[in-house]
Amino acid sequence: MNGEVEAPYIFVAHSYGGLIVRHYLREYPSEVAGLVLVDTPETSSVFREDVLSSYSKARMLNRLVGVAAQFGLLRFLSVWVSLDQFGFWLKKPSEYAALCDELASLDRVPSEMRVSEGVGSLGSLPLIVITHGLPFPGPFAVLEQNWSEGQKQLASLSTDSVLIVAQNSNHMIQHDEPALVVDAIRRIHDRFTTEQKRGLRRS
């Protein structure tokens, strides 16, 4: 790590980032002390054909919205209507460009990373799964199918897990209810610190 922080790490991932950190965990299990997954998809729910097709359309739409953002049209429209309800919660053109890159990258994910992990595959690794309580808006509504079941499956990956529903949040839980995310990080950190102390006492 460039930050020169010693492992193991507590990873906090939102959305697509959950796929990345779970892959990192599979490659370097000894370097991960715990996970906080913030509205991240279970693998099988995001690599469905209907979802990938919808993402392709959403990518084109968000590219157009990003152009509109360059000319200040989103700021103008947000004065009159909440754009969040249509799935346009971003503000800056660069954010829409990053979203389009993210959506496009799903097509390049290798087949071995598209397979769901098995129940208990993470052992007793501390895991907190936080999922949205309000449905996905706009073009991302396709993800709502089987989402709840997928979140339960994510929680089942570890025998030391908690599943939390952010009742007042959409996909951007870290913006809508940041205290939930902060508390989850603290819980994982406290658990890791306690385990470290127990290990020192045993040695």
Short mmCIF file of C-alpha atoms in Angstrom, two decimals:
data_model
loop_
_atom_site.label_atom_id
_atom_site.label_comp_id
_atom_site.label_asym_id
_atom_site.label_seq_id
_atom_site.Cartn_x
_atom_site.Cartn_y
_atom_site.Cartn_z
CA MET A 1 0.00 0.00 0.00
CA ASN A 2 1.34 3.45 -0.94
CA GLY A 3 0.10 4.93 2.35
CA GLU A 4 2.62 2.73 4.21
CA VAL A 5 -0.11 1.44 6.50
CA GLU A 6 0.62 -2.03 7.76
CA ALA A 7 -1.78 -4.90 7.12
CA PRO A 8 -4.27 -6.21 8.00
CA TYR A 9 -6.77 -3.67 6.68
CA ILE A 10 -10.44 -2.95 7.26
CA PHE A 11 -12.00 -2.47 3.84
CA VAL A 12 -15.08 -0.29 3.39
CA ALA A 13 -16.62 -0.67 -0.06
CA HIS A 14 -19.62 0.91 -1.73
CA SER A 15 -21.51 -0.48 -4.72
CA TYR A 16 -19.19 -2.00 -7.37
CA GLY A 17 -16.30 -1.60 -4.92
CA GLY A 18 -17.64 -4.60 -3.03
CA LEU A 19 -16.73 -6.88 -5.93
CA ILE A 20 -13.21 -5.47 -5.95
CA VAL A 21 -12.50 -5.84 -2.22
CA ARG A 22 -13.92 -9.36 -2.15
CA HIS A 23 -11.55 -10.26 -4.99
CA TYR A 24 -8.68 -8.68 -3.04
CA LEU A 25 -9.69 -10.75 -0.02
CA ARG A 26 -9.57 -13.96 -2.06
CA GLU A 27 -6.07 -13.08 -3.28
CA TYR A 28 -4.67 -11.78 0.03
CA PRO A 29 -6.77 -13.18 2.89
CA SER A 30 -4.16 -12.52 5.58
CA GLU A 31 -4.19 -8.79 4.78
CA VAL A 32 -7.89 -8.22 5.56
CA ALA A 33 -9.11 -7.68 9.14
CA GLY A 34 -12.75 -7.08 8.27
CA LEU A 35 -15.21 -5.82 5.68
CA VAL A 36 -17.96 -3.20 5.62
CA LEU A 37 -20.03 -3.63 2.45
CA VAL A 38 -22.20 -0.60 1.73
CA ASP A 39 -24.98 -1.49 -0.71
CA THR A 40 -22.69 -3.74 -2.73
CA PRO A 41 -24.23 -6.28 -5.11
CA GLU A 42 -24.05 -9.99 -4.59
CA THR A 43 -22.21 -11.38 -7.61
CA SER A 44 -25.07 -13.27 -9.23
CA SER A 45 -27.41 -10.25 -9.00
CA VAL A 46 -25.21 -7.95 -11.04
CA PHE A 47 -24.02 -10.30 -13.81
CA ARG A 48 -27.50 -11.21 -15.05
CA GLU A 49 -28.07 -10.56 -18.76
CA ASP A 50 -30.95 -8.16 -18.09
CA VAL A 51 -28.82 -6.15 -15.66
CA LEU A 52 -25.84 -5.92 -18.04
CA SER A 53 -28.17 -4.86 -20.86
CA SER A 54 -29.75 -2.22 -18.63
CA TYR A 55 -26.30 -1.00 -17.60
CA SER A 56 -25.34 -0.57 -21.24
CA LYS A 57 -28.38 1.67 -21.78
CA ALA A 58 -27.73 3.51 -18.52
CA ARG A 59 -24.15 4.17 -19.62
CA MET A 60 -25.35 5.99 -22.75
CA LEU A 61 -27.93 7.95 -20.78
CA ASN A 62 -25.46 8.97 -18.09
CA ARG A 63 -23.00 10.07 -20.73
CA LEU A 64 -25.65 12.49 -22.03
CA VAL A 65 -26.44 13.64 -18.50
CA GLY A 66 -22.74 14.27 -17.93
CA VAL A 67 -22.71 16.58 -20.95
CA ALA A 68 -25.75 18.38 -19.53
CA ALA A 69 -23.90 18.78 -16.23
CA GLN A 70 -21.06 20.56 -18.04
CA PHE A 71 -23.48 23.31 -19.03
CA GLY A 72 -25.08 23.63 -15.60
CA LEU A 73 -28.40 22.12 -16.66
CA LEU A 74 -28.50 19.74 -13.70
CA ARG A 75 -28.08 22.58 -11.22
CA PHE A 76 -30.87 24.45 -12.96
CA LEU A 77 -33.24 21.46 -12.97
CA SER A 78 -32.48 20.52 -9.36
CA VAL A 79 -33.99 23.81 -8.25
CA TRP A 80 -37.38 22.61 -9.51
CA VAL A 81 -37.28 18.83 -9.09
CA SER A 82 -35.36 16.22 -7.11
CA LEU A 83 -33.20 14.42 -9.66
CA ASP A 84 -32.39 11.62 -7.18
CA GLN A 85 -35.75 10.01 -7.87
CA PHE A 86 -34.68 9.48 -11.50
CA GLY A 87 -31.31 7.98 -10.54
CA PHE A 88 -29.27 11.12 -11.19
CA TRP A 89 -27.75 11.77 -7.77
CA LEU A 90 -24.34 12.86 -9.06
CA LYS A 91 -23.50 16.51 -9.69
CA LYS A 92 -20.20 16.85 -11.55
CA PRO A 93 -19.42 15.85 -15.16
CA SER A 94 -16.35 13.97 -13.90
CA GLU A 95 -18.57 11.88 -11.63
CA TYR A 96 -20.78 10.86 -14.54
CA ALA A 97 -17.69 10.02 -16.60
CA ALA A 98 -16.42 7.81 -13.77
CA LEU A 99 -19.83 6.11 -13.51
CA CYS A 100 -19.82 5.37 -17.23
CA ASP A 101 -16.34 3.84 -16.95
CA GLU A 102 -17.52 1.73 -14.02
CA LEU A 103 -20.55 0.43 -15.89
CA ALA A 104 -18.43 -0.37 -18.95
CA SER A 105 -15.87 -2.25 -16.86
CA LEU A 106 -18.46 -4.85 -15.81
CA ASP A 107 -18.35 -6.30 -19.32
CA ARG A 108 -14.63 -6.91 -18.87
CA VAL A 109 -14.87 -8.81 -15.58
CA PRO A 110 -13.45 -12.34 -16.13
CA SER A 111 -15.74 -15.33 -15.73
CA GLU A 112 -14.00 -16.59 -12.58
CA MET A 113 -14.98 -13.36 -10.79
CA ARG A 114 -18.65 -13.74 -11.75
CA VAL A 115 -19.20 -16.79 -9.56
CA SER A 116 -20.99 -16.36 -6.21
CA GLU A 117 -19.04 -17.24 -3.10
CA GLY A 118 -20.29 -20.07 -0.90
CA VAL A 119 -21.91 -19.79 2.52
CA GLY A 120 -19.22 -19.47 5.19
CA SER A 121 -16.46 -19.02 2.62
CA LEU A 122 -15.01 -16.09 4.61
CA GLY A 123 -14.85 -18.11 7.80
CA SER A 124 -15.29 -15.90 10.87
CA LEU A 125 -14.01 -12.71 9.26
CA PRO A 126 -15.88 -9.73 10.78
CA LEU A 127 -18.38 -8.57 8.16
CA ILE A 128 -21.07 -5.90 8.19
CA VAL A 129 -23.42 -5.64 5.22
CA ILE A 130 -25.44 -2.41 4.94
CA THR A 131 -28.21 -2.33 2.35
CA HIS A 132 -30.64 0.35 1.20
CA GLY A 133 -34.21 0.61 2.48
CA LEU A 134 -35.57 2.72 -0.38
CA PRO A 135 -35.80 1.13 -3.86
CA PHE A 136 -33.31 1.82 -6.62
CA PRO A 137 -34.42 4.78 -8.76
CA GLY A 138 -34.63 5.20 -12.51
CA PRO A 139 -32.67 2.86 -14.78
CA PHE A 140 -31.13 1.03 -11.82
CA ALA A 141 -34.49 -0.35 -10.65
CA VAL A 142 -33.66 -3.58 -12.52
CA LEU A 143 -31.26 -4.41 -9.68
CA GLU A 144 -34.08 -4.53 -7.15
CA GLN A 145 -35.05 -8.03 -8.27
CA ASN A 146 -33.56 -10.50 -5.77
CA TRP A 147 -31.47 -7.71 -4.18
CA SER A 148 -32.65 -8.49 -0.62
CA GLU A 149 -31.90 -12.17 -1.06
CA GLY A 150 -28.47 -11.27 -2.42
CA GLN A 151 -27.71 -9.14 0.63
CA LYS A 152 -28.62 -12.03 2.93
CA GLN A 153 -26.31 -14.23 0.88
CA LEU A 154 -23.47 -11.72 1.31
CA ALA A 155 -24.02 -11.73 5.07
CA SER A 156 -23.92 -15.55 5.04
CA LEU A 157 -20.35 -15.53 3.71
CA SER A 158 -19.06 -15.11 7.28
CA THR A 159 -20.11 -16.68 10.55
CA ASP A 160 -19.41 -13.31 12.19
CA SER A 161 -21.65 -10.99 10.22
CA VAL A 162 -24.39 -8.39 10.66
CA LEU A 163 -26.93 -7.27 8.06
CA ILE A 164 -28.23 -3.71 8.48
CA VAL A 165 -31.04 -2.10 6.47
CA ALA A 166 -30.64 1.67 6.04
CA GLN A 167 -34.36 2.41 6.13
CA ASN A 168 -34.07 6.04 4.99
CA SER A 169 -31.44 5.55 2.30
CA ASN A 170 -31.23 4.93 -1.38
CA HIS A 171 -28.07 3.52 -2.94
CA MET A 172 -25.92 6.39 -1.60
CA ILE A 173 -26.13 5.31 2.04
CA GLN A 174 -22.88 7.05 2.94
CA HIS A 175 -24.57 10.35 2.01
CA ASP A 176 -28.06 9.64 3.36
CA GLU A 177 -27.14 7.95 6.64
CA PRO A 178 -23.37 8.34 7.12
CA ALA A 179 -23.61 7.56 10.84
CA LEU A 180 -24.54 3.95 9.97
CA VAL A 181 -21.33 3.52 7.97
CA VAL A 182 -19.16 5.19 10.60
CA ASP A 183 -20.66 3.01 13.34
CA ALA A 184 -20.06 -0.13 11.27
CA ILE A 185 -16.39 0.77 10.78
CA ARG A 186 -16.00 1.38 14.50
CA ARG A 187 -17.62 -1.96 15.33
CA ILE A 188 -15.25 -3.83 13.01
CA HIS A 189 -12.26 -1.91 14.40
CA ASP A 190 -13.27 -2.57 18.00
CA ARG A 191 -13.72 -6.26 17.23
CA PHE A 192 -10.29 -6.44 15.60
CA THR A 193 -8.65 -4.58 18.49
CA THR A 194 -10.28 -6.91 21.02
CA GLU A 195 -9.05 -9.97 19.12
CA GLN A 196 -5.54 -8.52 19.00
CA LYS A 197 -5.51 -8.01 22.76
CA ARG A 198 -6.73 -11.57 23.32
CA GLY A 199 -3.95 -12.84 21.08
CA LEU A 200 -1.34 -10.90 23.00
CA ARG A 201 -2.61 -12.28 26.30
CA ARG A 202 -2.48 -15.83 24.96
CA SER A 203 1.11 -15.36 23.77
#
